[in-house]
CSV table of C-alpha atoms in Angstrom, one decimal:
chain,number,residue,atom,x,y,z
A,1,UNK,CA,-136.4,107.5,-99.0
A,2,UNK,CA,-136.6,106.1,-95.5
A,3,UNK,CA,-135.9,108.5,-92.7
A,4,UNK,CA,-136.4,106.0,-89.8
A,5,UNK,CA,-133.3,103.9,-90.6
A,6,UNK,CA,-130.7,106.3,-89.4
A,7,UNK,CA,-130.8,109.0,-86.7
A,8,UNK,CA,-131.1,112.6,-88.0
A,9,UNK,CA,-127.8,114.4,-87.7
A,10,UNK,CA,-129.2,117.5,-86.1
A,11,UNK,CA,-130.8,115.6,-83.2
A,12,UNK,CA,-128.9,116.3,-80.1
A,13,UNK,CA,-129.3,114.3,-76.9
A,14,UNK,CA,-131.4,116.1,-74.4
A,15,UNK,CA,-129.5,118.4,-72.0
A,16,UNK,CA,-129.4,117.1,-68.5
A,17,UNK,CA,-131.8,118.8,-66.1
A,18,UNK,CA,-130.1,121.5,-64.0
A,19,UNK,CA,-129.8,120.5,-60.4
A,20,UNK,CA,-132.8,122.0,-58.6
A,21,UNK,CA,-132.2,124.0,-55.4
A,22,UNK,CA,-133.5,122.4,-52.2
A,23,UNK,CA,-136.0,125.2,-52.0
A,24,UNK,CA,-137.4,124.6,-55.4
A,25,UNK,CA,-137.6,120.8,-55.0
A,26,UNK,CA,-139.3,121.3,-51.6
A,27,UNK,CA,-141.8,123.6,-53.1
A,28,UNK,CA,-142.6,121.1,-55.8
A,29,UNK,CA,-142.9,118.3,-53.3
A,30,UNK,CA,-145.3,120.5,-51.3
A,31,UNK,CA,-147.4,121.3,-54.4
A,32,UNK,CA,-147.5,117.5,-55.3
A,33,UNK,CA,-148.7,116.6,-51.8
A,34,UNK,CA,-151.3,119.3,-51.9
A,35,UNK,CA,-152.7,118.1,-55.2
A,36,UNK,CA,-152.7,114.5,-54.0
A,37,UNK,CA,-154.7,115.4,-50.9
A,38,UNK,CA,-157.0,117.6,-53.0
A,39,UNK,CA,-157.6,114.6,-55.3
A,40,UNK,CA,-158.4,112.5,-52.3
A,41,UNK,CA,-160.9,115.0,-51.0
A,42,UNK,CA,-162.6,115.2,-54.4
A,43,UNK,CA,-162.8,111.4,-54.6
A,44,UNK,CA,-164.2,111.2,-51.1
A,45,UNK,CA,-166.9,113.8,-51.8
A,46,UNK,CA,-167.8,111.9,-55.0
A,47,UNK,CA,-168.1,108.7,-53.0
A,48,UNK,CA,-170.3,110.4,-50.4
A,49,UNK,CA,-172.5,112.0,-53.1
A,50,UNK,CA,-173.0,108.7,-55.0
A,51,UNK,CA,-173.8,106.9,-51.7
A,52,UNK,CA,-176.4,109.6,-50.9
A,53,UNK,CA,-177.8,109.3,-54.4
A,54,UNK,CA,-178.1,105.5,-54.2
A,55,UNK,CA,-179.8,105.9,-50.8
A,56,UNK,CA,-182.4,108.3,-52.2
A,57,UNK,CA,-183.5,105.9,-54.9
């Protein structure tokens, strides 16, 4: 028996995402921007730390 050949009957197409309110999407954008800048700070600190480490050797 091969299951892959035909789609399973109970599989429904995914429901469309509900439209987000402007407030919710703004909050998500804000959180995304904050996480991006936090990543940048962490990478910058790591670069500085590795530069100092190399300078000490």
